[in-house]
Amino acid sequence: MFLLKKTFFTLIFFLHLFYSFSQNKKVLIHSHNDYLQDVPFWTAYANGLNSIEADIFLVNDTLKIAHTKEEITANNNLEVLYLNPLKDALKNNIGSIDQLQLLLDVKSEPISTLNKIISVVEKYPIITHNKNIKIVISGRRPESNSYKNYPDYIWFDHQDLDTKLSPENWKKVAMVSTSFNDFSVWGGKGRLTHDDYKRVDSIIKIGKKFKKPFRFWGTPDSKTAWRTFIDLGVDVINTDQPNKCSSYIGKLAKNRKTIQNKSEIYKPNFSIDQRRKKIENIILLIGDGNGLSQISAATLANNGELTLTQLKSIGFIKTQAADDFTTDSAAAGTAIATGIKTNNRAIGTDVNGKAIKNIAEVLFDKGYKTGVITTDEITGATPAAFYAHQTDRSMVDEIANDLTKSKLHFFAGGGASIFEESSLLNKFKLLPLNEVKSTTSSRVGVFFSEHEVPSIIDGRKNLLSEATVAGINFLSKDKKPFFLMVEGAQIDSFGHHNNTEGIVTETIDFDTAITEAIKFADYNKETLVIITADHETSGFSVSSGDIDTHTIEGDFITYDHTATMVPVFAYGPYSQEFQGVYENNELFSKILKVVNK
Ligand SMILES: [Zn+2]
């Protein structure tokens, strides 16, 4: 049964691979009026475009490349602009385009122009003998019943969707094209009107019946347009922006993903929310890199809601570090944990390198039990801000040593290998997660992994929510108040990799931990839950998607963090204190203020 299952999944995997492969392969990107680019040919060629268009005139026995007769210049001829550069590319093995068509849009008398094209191109056997290169004649063409008489490397752009050719002439057709403007005036923003969509869709279906690549000319030229045409099945995408279009289409399969994991929504009962009642326990959940777009994407991929989006007390925090407009996780974690803004890279130390007491230590002194959970290595910057005091986040051994000396009662995270030689065992009973429930030890550590913790995509499953339940149960069992920090760490890592699927699956997974915290707050009635982020990562945005298929298309402005504000959600007594817009370090004083009431 196992083998059968494995074979099945292998098959699905390869089918998937084949599908993505064939999908990517299918689309040709066409550099419209390529000669108008600052650098004709090379811009398109270097960006991997497989179709290059030039308007061509036969003038005084020379093949001129220009938009109109009036714009013809002495130098702009077919050989200078296209044949010589292409020859150079082939001769020197520059680029790896496995399919290329040079689309010559003939503006002068068809027969004489085509004969001249043939006599010129024949001087370039490196081009004419290359089976992957087609010289495609568009615009003014000879009679279609004469196509078969032309050399192998000459192909034709068929522009008449009503006419069928004889099989031998049909063999000479490289693609089928028609004008987009005949069916729609869409400008490439938003969506096609329903009527236009029907018209455009039906003409594409007619065009594709010929079993040749189908192209529209005169199309809008935007990300939305390129995506729309690809989705409608257009095979040749027209663009005046070779670089942008190639980059967009090249990343589309990675940027647009169907999301597989789910967060089962819990609807809070709100019986204690925003009440002026005593708070015993604090659960602080930090989504590393979890900005508003990350939350939006996860919400939209999760049937339009999360447990997080049920909450009513909502604010925003500003994340700037003491020495940098754009914070890292160390400075942001320290600001939240200690109430002091510090320099990037600093863990629990101020701008002068002096250790600052963090909230776990402050609350420990008030009789709290404290714990930290992360899907990062336990020495990662965010968890470390709640137990360590070092001037640089890269001082992993020193941070690890701080954990062995810390007052934490519970920790769970990755990175067991970091502690091989340490005295961690003197302090913590190290247990697998499922044994935390039954232990009588007073301090417990759980390692999820030797090194990094796997991602959801790599099969982490419910580890974070299970650890959250285990941590809450462990810290709450003797009725002492507790403070627990839970980090969803990998939203950030996938942001750094501009990986839509990773960001959304990790944010949905983070919501499953939030769910456990909110459920406990409803049960316990003296618990305040705060959910926030240390910063946003990647300038992630949700450009499109599909609620029904749980599909999200993400876009990115950077591989780094951004300085945008991040949301704060709160639930429980005094949660309204966390509304508004304020600095990240104010979270510390706000928590202490409500705890002391
Ligand atoms: Zn980061």
Coordinates of C-alpha atoms and ligand atoms in Angstrom, one line a residue:
M1 CA 0.0 0.0 0.0
F2 CA 2.8 2.3 0.9
L3 CA 4.7 1.6 -2.3
L4 CA 1.5 2.1 -4.3
K5 CA 1.0 5.4 -2.6
K6 CA 4.6 6.4 -3.2
T7 CA 4.3 5.4 -6.9
F8 CA 1.2 7.4 -7.2
F9 CA 2.7 10.5 -5.7
T10 CA 5.8 10.1 -7.9
L11 CA 3.6 9.9 -10.9
I12 CA 1.7 13.0 -9.8
F13 CA 5.0 14.8 -9.2
F14 CA 6.2 14.0 -12.7
L15 CA 2.9 14.9 -14.2
H16 CA 3.1 18.2 -12.4
L17 CA 6.6 18.7 -13.5
F18 CA 5.7 17.9 -17.1
Y19 CA 2.7 20.2 -16.9
S20 CA 4.7 23.2 -15.6
F21 CA 7.4 22.4 -18.1
S22 CA 5.0 22.2 -21.1
Q23 CA 3.2 25.3 -19.8
N24 CA 6.3 27.3 -19.6
K25 CA 7.6 26.0 -22.9
K26 CA 4.5 26.9 -24.7
V27 CA 4.6 30.7 -24.4
L28 CA 6.7 32.6 -26.9
I29 CA 7.5 36.2 -26.0
H30 CA 7.4 38.5 -29.0
S31 CA 9.4 41.7 -29.1
H32 CA 7.0 43.9 -31.0
N33 CA 8.7 46.5 -33.3
D34 CA 12.0 45.4 -31.9
Y35 CA 14.0 47.9 -34.0
L36 CA 12.5 50.7 -31.8
Q37 CA 14.3 49.4 -28.7
D38 CA 17.4 51.3 -27.6
V39 CA 19.4 48.2 -28.4
P40 CA 17.6 46.2 -31.1
F41 CA 18.0 42.4 -31.2
W42 CA 20.3 42.1 -28.2
T43 CA 17.8 43.4 -25.7
A44 CA 15.2 40.8 -26.8
Y45 CA 17.8 38.1 -27.3
A46 CA 19.5 38.6 -24.0
N47 CA 16.2 38.5 -22.2
G48 CA 15.4 35.1 -23.8
L49 CA 12.6 36.3 -26.1
N50 CA 11.9 33.8 -28.8
S51 CA 10.2 36.1 -31.3
I52 CA 11.6 39.3 -32.7
E53 CA 9.6 41.6 -35.1
A54 CA 10.9 44.1 -37.6
D55 CA 9.1 46.1 -40.2
I56 CA 10.8 45.8 -43.6
F57 CA 10.9 47.8 -46.8
L58 CA 12.6 47.0 -50.1
V59 CA 14.2 50.3 -51.1
N60 CA 16.7 50.6 -54.0
D61 CA 17.5 46.9 -53.7
T62 CA 18.2 47.2 -50.0
L63 CA 16.1 45.8 -47.1
K64 CA 15.5 48.7 -44.8
I65 CA 14.1 48.3 -41.2
A66 CA 11.8 51.2 -40.2
H67 CA 8.3 51.9 -39.0
T68 CA 7.4 54.0 -42.0
K69 CA 9.1 54.9 -45.3
E70 CA 9.8 58.4 -44.0
E71 CA 11.8 57.0 -41.0
I72 CA 14.2 55.0 -43.1
T73 CA 17.8 55.8 -42.3
A74 CA 21.1 54.9 -44.0
N75 CA 22.1 52.3 -41.5
N76 CA 18.9 50.5 -40.5
N77 CA 19.0 47.5 -42.7
L78 CA 18.2 43.8 -42.1
E79 CA 21.8 42.7 -42.0
V80 CA 23.1 45.4 -39.7
L81 CA 20.2 45.2 -37.2
Y82 CA 19.4 41.5 -37.2
L83 CA 21.4 39.1 -39.4
N84 CA 24.9 40.1 -38.3
P85 CA 24.1 40.2 -34.5
L86 CA 22.2 36.8 -34.8
K87 CA 25.2 35.3 -36.7
D88 CA 27.6 36.6 -34.0
A89 CA 25.4 35.1 -31.3
L90 CA 25.3 31.7 -33.0
K91 CA 29.0 31.7 -33.9
N92 CA 30.1 32.6 -30.4
N93 CA 27.5 30.4 -28.6
I94 CA 26.0 33.5 -26.9
G95 CA 22.7 32.7 -25.3
S96 CA 20.8 29.5 -25.2
I97 CA 17.6 30.2 -27.1
D98 CA 16.3 26.9 -28.3
Q99 CA 13.7 28.5 -30.6
L100 CA 13.7 31.8 -32.4
Q101 CA 11.6 33.4 -35.0
L102 CA 12.5 36.6 -36.8
L103 CA 9.2 38.0 -37.8
L104 CA 9.6 40.3 -40.9
D105 CA 6.5 42.5 -41.3
V106 CA 6.8 43.3 -45.1
K107 CA 5.6 46.8 -45.9
S108 CA 6.7 46.8 -49.6
E109 CA 5.7 44.8 -52.6
P110 CA 5.5 41.2 -51.3
I111 CA 7.1 39.0 -54.1
S112 CA 10.2 41.2 -54.8
T113 CA 10.7 41.9 -51.1
L114 CA 10.6 38.3 -50.2
N115 CA 12.9 37.3 -53.0
K116 CA 15.4 39.9 -51.8
I117 CA 15.0 38.6 -48.2
I118 CA 15.9 35.1 -49.4
S119 CA 18.9 36.3 -51.4
V120 CA 20.2 38.2 -48.4
V121 CA 19.5 35.6 -45.8
E122 CA 21.1 32.9 -47.9
K123 CA 24.5 34.6 -47.2
Y124 CA 24.0 33.4 -43.6
P125 CA 24.1 29.6 -43.7
I126 CA 24.6 29.6 -39.9
I127 CA 21.1 31.0 -39.7
T128 CA 19.4 29.2 -42.6
H129 CA 20.8 25.8 -41.5
N130 CA 19.6 26.1 -38.0
K131 CA 16.4 24.1 -37.5
N132 CA 15.4 26.2 -34.5
I133 CA 15.3 29.4 -36.3
K134 CA 12.4 30.5 -38.5
I135 CA 12.3 33.6 -40.7
V136 CA 8.6 34.3 -40.6
I137 CA 7.1 36.5 -43.2
S138 CA 4.2 38.7 -42.0
G139 CA 2.4 41.7 -43.4
R140 CA 2.4 41.7 -47.2
R141 CA 2.8 38.1 -48.1
P142 CA 2.7 36.2 -51.4
E143 CA -0.5 34.2 -52.3
S144 CA -0.9 31.4 -49.6
N145 CA -1.0 28.7 -52.3
S146 CA 2.6 29.6 -53.1
Y147 CA 4.0 29.2 -49.5
K148 CA 5.2 25.7 -50.3
N149 CA 7.5 27.0 -53.0
Y150 CA 9.8 28.9 -50.6
P151 CA 12.9 27.6 -48.9
D152 CA 12.7 25.6 -45.6
Y153 CA 13.8 28.4 -43.4
I154 CA 11.1 30.7 -44.7
W155 CA 7.8 30.5 -42.8
F156 CA 4.6 32.5 -42.8
D157 CA 2.3 34.3 -40.4
H158 CA -1.2 33.2 -41.2
Q159 CA -3.7 36.0 -40.5
D160 CA -6.9 34.8 -41.9
L161 CA -9.0 32.7 -39.5
D162 CA -11.6 31.8 -42.1
T163 CA -9.3 30.4 -44.8
K164 CA -7.8 26.9 -44.8
L165 CA -4.7 26.1 -46.7
S166 CA -3.7 23.0 -48.5
P167 CA -1.6 20.7 -46.3
E168 CA 1.7 21.5 -48.0
N169 CA 1.1 25.2 -47.7
W170 CA -0.1 24.8 -44.2
K171 CA 3.2 23.2 -43.3
K172 CA 4.8 26.5 -44.0
V173 CA 2.7 28.4 -41.4
A174 CA 4.7 29.3 -38.3
M175 CA 1.8 30.9 -36.4
V176 CA -1.7 32.2 -36.6
S177 CA -2.3 35.9 -35.8
T178 CA -5.1 38.3 -35.6
S179 CA -5.7 41.8 -34.3
F180 CA -6.8 42.1 -30.7
N181 CA -8.5 45.4 -31.3
D182 CA -11.1 43.7 -33.5
F183 CA -12.5 42.0 -30.4
S184 CA -11.8 44.4 -27.5
V185 CA -10.7 47.8 -26.5
W186 CA -9.3 46.6 -23.2
G187 CA -6.4 48.6 -22.0
G188 CA -4.7 45.9 -19.9
K189 CA -5.9 47.1 -16.4
G190 CA -8.4 45.2 -14.3
R191 CA -10.3 42.5 -16.1
L192 CA -11.8 42.2 -19.6
T193 CA -15.6 43.0 -19.6
H194 CA -17.6 39.8 -19.6
D195 CA -18.7 40.4 -23.2
D196 CA -15.1 41.1 -24.3
Y197 CA -13.9 38.1 -22.4
K198 CA -16.4 35.8 -24.3
R199 CA -15.4 37.3 -27.7
V200 CA -11.7 37.1 -27.0
D201 CA -11.9 33.6 -25.6
S202 CA -13.9 32.3 -28.6
I203 CA -11.6 33.8 -31.2
I204 CA -8.6 32.2 -29.4
K205 CA -10.4 28.9 -29.4
I206 CA -11.0 29.3 -33.2
G207 CA -7.3 30.4 -33.7
K208 CA -6.0 27.4 -31.7
K209 CA -8.0 24.9 -33.8
F210 CA -5.3 25.3 -36.4
K211 CA -2.8 23.7 -34.0
K212 CA -0.3 26.4 -34.6
P213 CA 1.0 29.0 -32.1
F214 CA -1.7 31.7 -31.7
R215 CA -0.8 35.4 -31.5
F216 CA -2.7 38.6 -31.0
W217 CA -1.1 41.8 -32.2
G218 CA -2.2 45.3 -31.0
T219 CA -2.5 44.0 -27.4
P220 CA -2.2 46.0 -24.2
D221 CA 1.2 45.7 -22.6
S222 CA 1.1 45.1 -18.8
K223 CA 1.5 42.4 -16.3
T224 CA -2.2 42.0 -16.1
A225 CA -2.4 41.7 -19.9
W226 CA 0.4 39.2 -20.2
R227 CA -1.1 37.0 -17.4
T228 CA -4.6 37.3 -18.9
F229 CA -3.4 36.3 -22.4
I230 CA -1.4 33.4 -21.0
D231 CA -4.4 32.2 -19.0
L232 CA -6.6 32.4 -22.1
G233 CA -4.2 30.2 -24.0
V234 CA -2.5 32.8 -26.2
D235 CA 0.9 31.2 -27.3
V236 CA 2.8 34.3 -28.4
I237 CA 2.8 37.2 -26.0
N238 CA 3.3 40.6 -27.6
T239 CA 5.4 43.2 -25.8
D240 CA 7.3 46.4 -26.2
Q241 CA 9.0 45.7 -22.8
P242 CA 11.2 42.6 -23.5
N243 CA 13.0 42.8 -20.1
K244 CA 9.9 43.3 -17.9
C245 CA 7.7 40.8 -19.8
S246 CA 10.3 38.1 -19.8
S247 CA 11.0 38.6 -16.1
Y248 CA 7.3 38.5 -15.3
I249 CA 6.5 35.4 -17.4
G250 CA 9.6 33.7 -16.2
K251 CA 8.5 34.1 -12.5
L252 CA 4.8 33.6 -13.0
A253 CA 4.8 29.9 -12.2
K254 CA 6.7 30.5 -8.9
N255 CA 4.8 33.7 -8.0
R256 CA 1.4 32.2 -8.5
K257 CA 0.6 29.2 -6.4
T258 CA -2.3 27.1 -5.3
I259 CA -2.1 26.9 -1.6
Q260 CA -2.6 23.4 -0.1
N261 CA -2.6 23.9 3.7
K262 CA -5.6 25.2 5.7
S263 CA -6.2 26.9 9.0
E264 CA -9.4 25.7 10.6
I265 CA -11.1 28.9 11.8
Y266 CA -11.9 29.3 15.5
K267 CA -14.6 31.9 16.2
P268 CA -13.8 33.5 19.6
N269 CA -16.7 34.1 21.9
F270 CA -15.5 37.6 22.9
S271 CA -16.8 37.1 26.5
I272 CA -13.5 38.6 27.9
D273 CA -12.4 40.6 24.9
Q274 CA -11.8 44.4 25.7
R275 CA -13.1 43.8 29.2
R276 CA -11.4 45.6 32.2
K277 CA -10.6 42.4 33.9
K278 CA -7.5 40.9 35.5
I279 CA -4.8 39.5 33.2
E280 CA -2.8 36.5 34.4
N281 CA -1.2 35.2 31.2
I282 CA 0.3 36.7 28.2
I283 CA 0.7 34.9 24.9
L284 CA 2.7 37.0 22.4
L285 CA 2.8 35.6 18.8
I286 CA 5.3 37.1 16.4
G287 CA 5.1 36.3 12.7
D288 CA 8.5 37.1 11.4
G289 CA 8.1 39.2 8.3
N290 CA 4.3 39.0 8.6
G291 CA 3.1 42.2 7.0
L292 CA -0.4 43.1 5.9
S293 CA 0.0 41.6 2.5
Q294 CA 1.2 38.3 4.0
I295 CA -1.9 38.3 6.2
S296 CA -4.1 39.2 3.2
A297 CA -2.7 36.5 1.1
A298 CA -3.2 33.9 3.8
T299 CA -6.7 35.1 4.4
L300 CA -7.7 35.0 0.8
A301 CA -6.1 31.5 0.3
N302 CA -7.9 30.2 3.4
N303 CA -11.5 30.8 2.1
G304 CA -11.4 34.5 2.9
E305 CA -10.8 34.2 6.7
L306 CA -8.4 33.3 9.4
T307 CA -8.8 33.0 13.1
L308 CA -6.7 36.1 13.2
T309 CA -9.1 38.1 11.1
Q310 CA -11.9 37.4 13.6
L311 CA -10.3 39.7 16.1
K312 CA -11.5 43.3 16.8
S313 CA -8.6 45.1 18.6
I314 CA -6.3 46.1 15.8
G315 CA -3.4 48.5 15.5
F316 CA -0.2 49.2 13.6
I317 CA 3.4 49.4 14.8
K318 CA 6.3 51.4 13.3
T319 CA 9.4 49.2 13.1
Q320 CA 12.4 51.5 12.7
A321 CA 15.6 50.5 14.5
A322 CA 17.7 52.9 16.5
D323 CA 20.4 53.0 13.8
D324 CA 18.5 52.0 10.7
F325 CA 15.3 53.1 9.0
T326 CA 14.7 49.4 8.0
T327 CA 14.9 47.0 11.0
D328 CA 16.2 43.5 11.2
S329 CA 14.7 40.8 13.5
A330 CA 17.2 41.4 16.2
A331 CA 16.5 45.1 16.8
A332 CA 12.8 44.6 16.3
G333 CA 12.7 41.6 18.6
T334 CA 14.7 43.5 21.2
A335 CA 12.4 46.5 20.9
I336 CA 9.3 44.4 21.5
A337 CA 11.0 42.3 24.3
T338 CA 12.7 45.1 26.2
G339 CA 10.9 48.3 25.4
I340 CA 14.1 49.9 24.1
K341 CA 14.9 50.6 20.5
T342 CA 18.4 49.3 19.7
N343 CA 20.7 48.9 16.7
N344 CA 20.2 46.3 14.0
R345 CA 21.9 43.0 14.9
A346 CA 21.7 43.6 18.7
I347 CA 20.0 41.0 20.9
G348 CA 18.7 42.2 24.2
T349 CA 21.3 44.9 24.5
D350 CA 21.0 48.7 24.0
V351 CA 22.8 51.0 21.6
N352 CA 25.8 51.0 23.9
G353 CA 25.9 47.2 24.2
K354 CA 24.5 47.1 27.7
A355 CA 22.2 44.2 28.6
I356 CA 18.5 45.2 29.0
K357 CA 16.0 43.2 30.9
N358 CA 13.4 41.6 28.7
I359 CA 9.8 41.0 29.4
A360 CA 10.3 37.3 30.1
E361 CA 12.8 38.3 32.8
V362 CA 10.6 41.1 34.2
L363 CA 7.6 38.8 34.4
F364 CA 9.7 36.0 35.9
D365 CA 10.6 38.4 38.8
K366 CA 6.8 38.8 39.3
G367 CA 6.4 35.0 39.7
Y368 CA 5.6 34.2 36.0
K369 CA 6.6 31.0 34.2
T370 CA 8.0 31.9 30.8
G371 CA 8.5 30.1 27.5
V372 CA 9.6 30.6 23.9
I373 CA 8.6 28.6 20.8
T374 CA 9.9 29.1 17.3
T375 CA 10.0 27.5 13.9
D376 CA 13.5 28.9 13.6
E377 CA 16.6 27.6 15.4
I378 CA 16.1 28.5 19.0
T379 CA 19.1 30.8 18.8
G380 CA 17.4 32.8 16.0
A381 CA 17.2 36.6 16.6
T382 CA 13.5 36.7 17.6
P383 CA 13.5 34.0 20.2
A384 CA 16.9 35.1 21.4
A385 CA 15.6 38.6 22.2
F386 CA 13.5 36.9 24.9
Y387 CA 16.4 35.2 26.8
A388 CA 19.8 36.5 25.5
H389 CA 21.9 39.6 25.8
Q390 CA 24.6 39.8 23.1
T391 CA 25.6 42.7 20.8
D392 CA 25.4 40.7 17.6
R393 CA 22.9 38.1 16.4
S394 CA 25.7 36.1 14.8
M395 CA 27.2 35.3 18.3
V396 CA 25.4 32.0 18.2
D397 CA 27.6 30.2 20.8
E398 CA 27.2 33.1 23.3
I399 CA 23.4 33.2 22.6
A400 CA 23.2 29.5 23.1
N401 CA 25.1 29.9 26.4
D402 CA 22.6 32.6 27.5
L403 CA 19.8 30.0 27.0
T404 CA 21.5 27.6 29.4
K405 CA 21.6 30.4 31.9
S406 CA 18.2 31.8 31.2
K407 CA 15.2 31.7 33.5
L408 CA 12.9 30.3 30.8
H409 CA 10.8 27.3 31.9
F410 CA 10.0 26.1 28.4
F411 CA 11.5 26.3 25.0
A412 CA 10.8 24.6 21.6
G413 CA 12.6 25.2 18.3
G414 CA 15.3 23.9 16.0
G415 CA 19.1 23.8 16.2
A416 CA 19.8 20.9 18.6
S417 CA 23.3 20.6 17.1
I418 CA 24.3 24.0 18.3
F419 CA 24.1 22.7 21.9
E420 CA 26.0 19.5 21.6
E421 CA 28.8 20.5 23.9
S422 CA 26.8 22.7 26.2
S423 CA 25.4 22.5 29.7
L424 CA 21.8 22.8 28.5
L425 CA 21.0 19.5 30.1
N426 CA 21.8 20.8 33.6
K427 CA 19.0 23.3 33.2
F428 CA 16.4 21.8 30.9
K429 CA 14.9 18.3 30.6
L430 CA 15.1 17.7 26.8
L431 CA 12.0 15.9 25.6
P432 CA 10.2 15.0 22.4
L433 CA 7.1 17.2 22.0
N434 CA 4.7 14.4 22.8
E435 CA 6.3 13.8 26.2
V436 CA 5.9 17.3 27.5
K437 CA 2.4 16.6 28.6
S438 CA 3.4 13.9 31.1
T439 CA 6.7 15.3 32.4
T440 CA 7.2 16.3 36.0
S441 CA 10.3 18.4 35.3
S442 CA 10.0 22.1 36.0
R443 CA 12.1 23.2 32.9
V444 CA 11.7 21.6 29.6
G445 CA 13.3 22.0 26.2
V446 CA 12.1 20.6 22.9
F447 CA 14.2 20.4 19.8
F448 CA 12.3 20.0 16.5
S449 CA 15.4 19.3 14.5
E450 CA 19.2 19.2 14.6
H451 CA 19.6 22.2 12.4
E452 CA 16.9 24.2 10.7
V453 CA 13.2 23.3 11.2
P454 CA 11.5 22.1 8.0
S455 CA 9.0 24.3 6.3
I456 CA 5.4 23.5 5.8
I457 CA 6.2 22.8 2.1
D458 CA 8.8 20.4 3.3
G459 CA 6.4 18.6 5.6
R460 CA 6.5 20.3 9.0
K461 CA 2.8 19.6 9.4
N462 CA 1.2 20.8 12.7
L463 CA 4.4 21.2 14.7
L464 CA 3.9 24.9 15.6
S465 CA 0.3 24.6 16.8
E466 CA 1.1 21.3 18.7
A467 CA 4.1 23.0 20.3
T468 CA 1.9 26.0 21.2
V469 CA -0.6 23.7 22.9
A470 CA 2.1 21.8 24.7
G471 CA 3.8 25.0 25.8
I472 CA 0.5 26.5 27.1
N473 CA -0.4 23.3 28.9
F474 CA 3.1 23.0 30.4
L475 CA 3.3 26.6 31.6
S476 CA -0.3 26.8 32.9
K477 CA -0.5 23.5 34.8
D478 CA 0.4 24.7 38.3
K479 CA -1.9 27.8 38.0
K480 CA 1.0 30.3 38.1
P481 CA 0.7 33.1 35.6
F482 CA 2.8 32.6 32.4
F483 CA 4.3 34.5 29.5
L484 CA 4.7 32.6 26.2
M485 CA 6.3 33.9 23.0
V486 CA 5.5 32.0 19.8
E487 CA 7.3 32.8 16.6
G488 CA 6.2 31.8 13.1
A489 CA 9.7 32.3 11.8
Q490 CA 9.6 31.1 8.2
I491 CA 7.2 33.7 6.7
D492 CA 10.4 35.9 6.7
S493 CA 12.7 33.3 5.2
F494 CA 10.3 32.7 2.3
G495 CA 10.0 36.5 1.9
H496 CA 13.7 36.7 1.5
H497 CA 13.4 34.0 -1.3
N498 CA 10.4 35.8 -2.9
N499 CA 8.5 32.5 -2.6
T500 CA 4.8 33.1 -2.6
E501 CA 3.8 29.5 -1.7
G502 CA 6.2 29.5 1.3
I503 CA 5.0 32.9 2.6
V504 CA 1.3 31.9 2.4
T505 CA 1.7 28.4 3.7
E506 CA 3.7 29.6 6.7
T507 CA 1.3 32.5 7.4
I508 CA -1.6 30.0 7.4
D509 CA 0.3 27.7 9.7
F510 CA 1.0 30.6 12.0
D511 CA -2.7 31.1 12.2
T512 CA -3.1 27.6 13.5
A513 CA -0.9 28.5 16.4
I514 CA -2.9 31.7 16.9
T515 CA -6.1 29.6 17.0
E516 CA -4.7 27.5 19.9
A517 CA -3.8 30.7 21.8
I518 CA -7.3 32.2 21.3
K519 CA -9.0 29.0 22.3
F520 CA -7.0 28.9 25.5
A521 CA -7.9 32.6 26.1
D522 CA -11.6 31.8 25.8
Y523 CA -11.2 28.8 28.1
N524 CA -9.0 30.5 30.7
K525 CA -10.6 33.9 30.7
E526 CA -7.5 35.7 32.2
T527 CA -5.2 35.5 29.2
L528 CA -4.3 38.3 26.8
V529 CA -3.2 37.3 23.3
I530 CA -1.2 39.7 21.2
I531 CA -0.3 38.9 17.6
T532 CA 2.2 41.1 15.7
A533 CA 5.2 41.0 13.4
D534 CA 8.8 42.3 13.8
H535 CA 8.8 43.8 10.3
E536 CA 7.6 43.1 6.8
T537 CA 9.8 41.1 4.4
S538 CA 10.1 41.5 0.6
G539 CA 7.5 44.2 -0.1
F540 CA 5.2 41.4 -0.8
S541 CA 1.9 42.3 -2.6
V542 CA -1.0 40.3 -3.7
S543 CA -1.6 41.2 -7.3
S544 CA -4.2 38.6 -8.2
G545 CA -5.5 35.2 -7.2
D546 CA -8.6 33.0 -7.0
I547 CA -10.6 32.5 -3.9
D548 CA -12.2 29.3 -5.1
T549 CA -9.0 27.5 -6.1
H550 CA -7.0 29.0 -3.2
T551 CA -4.6 30.6 -5.7
I552 CA -2.4 33.6 -4.8
E553 CA -0.2 35.6 -7.2
G554 CA 2.4 37.4 -5.2
D555 CA 4.8 40.1 -6.3
F556 CA 7.9 41.5 -4.6
I557 CA 10.0 44.7 -4.5
T558 CA 13.0 43.4 -2.7
Y559 CA 14.8 40.3 -1.2
D560 CA 15.2 42.3 2.1
H561 CA 13.0 43.7 4.8
T562 CA 10.9 46.8 4.3
A563 CA 10.1 49.7 6.6
T564 CA 6.4 49.5 6.3
M565 CA 4.2 49.4 9.4
V566 CA 3.0 46.0 10.6
P567 CA -0.3 45.1 12.2
V568 CA -0.9 44.3 15.8
F569 CA -4.0 42.2 16.8
A570 CA -5.0 41.6 20.4
Y571 CA -7.6 39.5 22.1
G572 CA -8.6 39.3 25.8
P573 CA -8.9 41.7 28.7
Y574 CA -7.6 45.3 27.8
S575 CA -7.0 44.2 24.2
Q576 CA -8.3 47.7 23.2
E577 CA -5.1 49.2 24.7
F578 CA -3.3 47.8 21.6
Q579 CA -5.3 49.7 19.1
G580 CA -3.9 52.7 17.3
V581 CA -0.6 53.4 15.6
Y582 CA 2.6 53.4 17.8
E583 CA 6.3 52.4 17.9
N584 CA 7.2 48.7 18.3
N585 CA 8.9 49.2 21.6
E586 CA 5.7 50.6 23.1
L587 CA 4.3 47.0 23.1
F588 CA 6.5 46.3 26.1
S589 CA 5.1 49.1 28.2
K590 CA 1.6 48.4 27.1
I591 CA 1.8 44.8 28.2
L592 CA 3.3 45.7 31.5
K593 CA 0.6 48.3 32.0
V594 CA -2.3 46.0 31.5
V595 CA -0.6 43.2 33.5
N596 CA -0.3 45.5 36.5
K597 CA -4.0 46.4 36.6
Ligands
ZN1 ZN 14.5 38.5 7.7

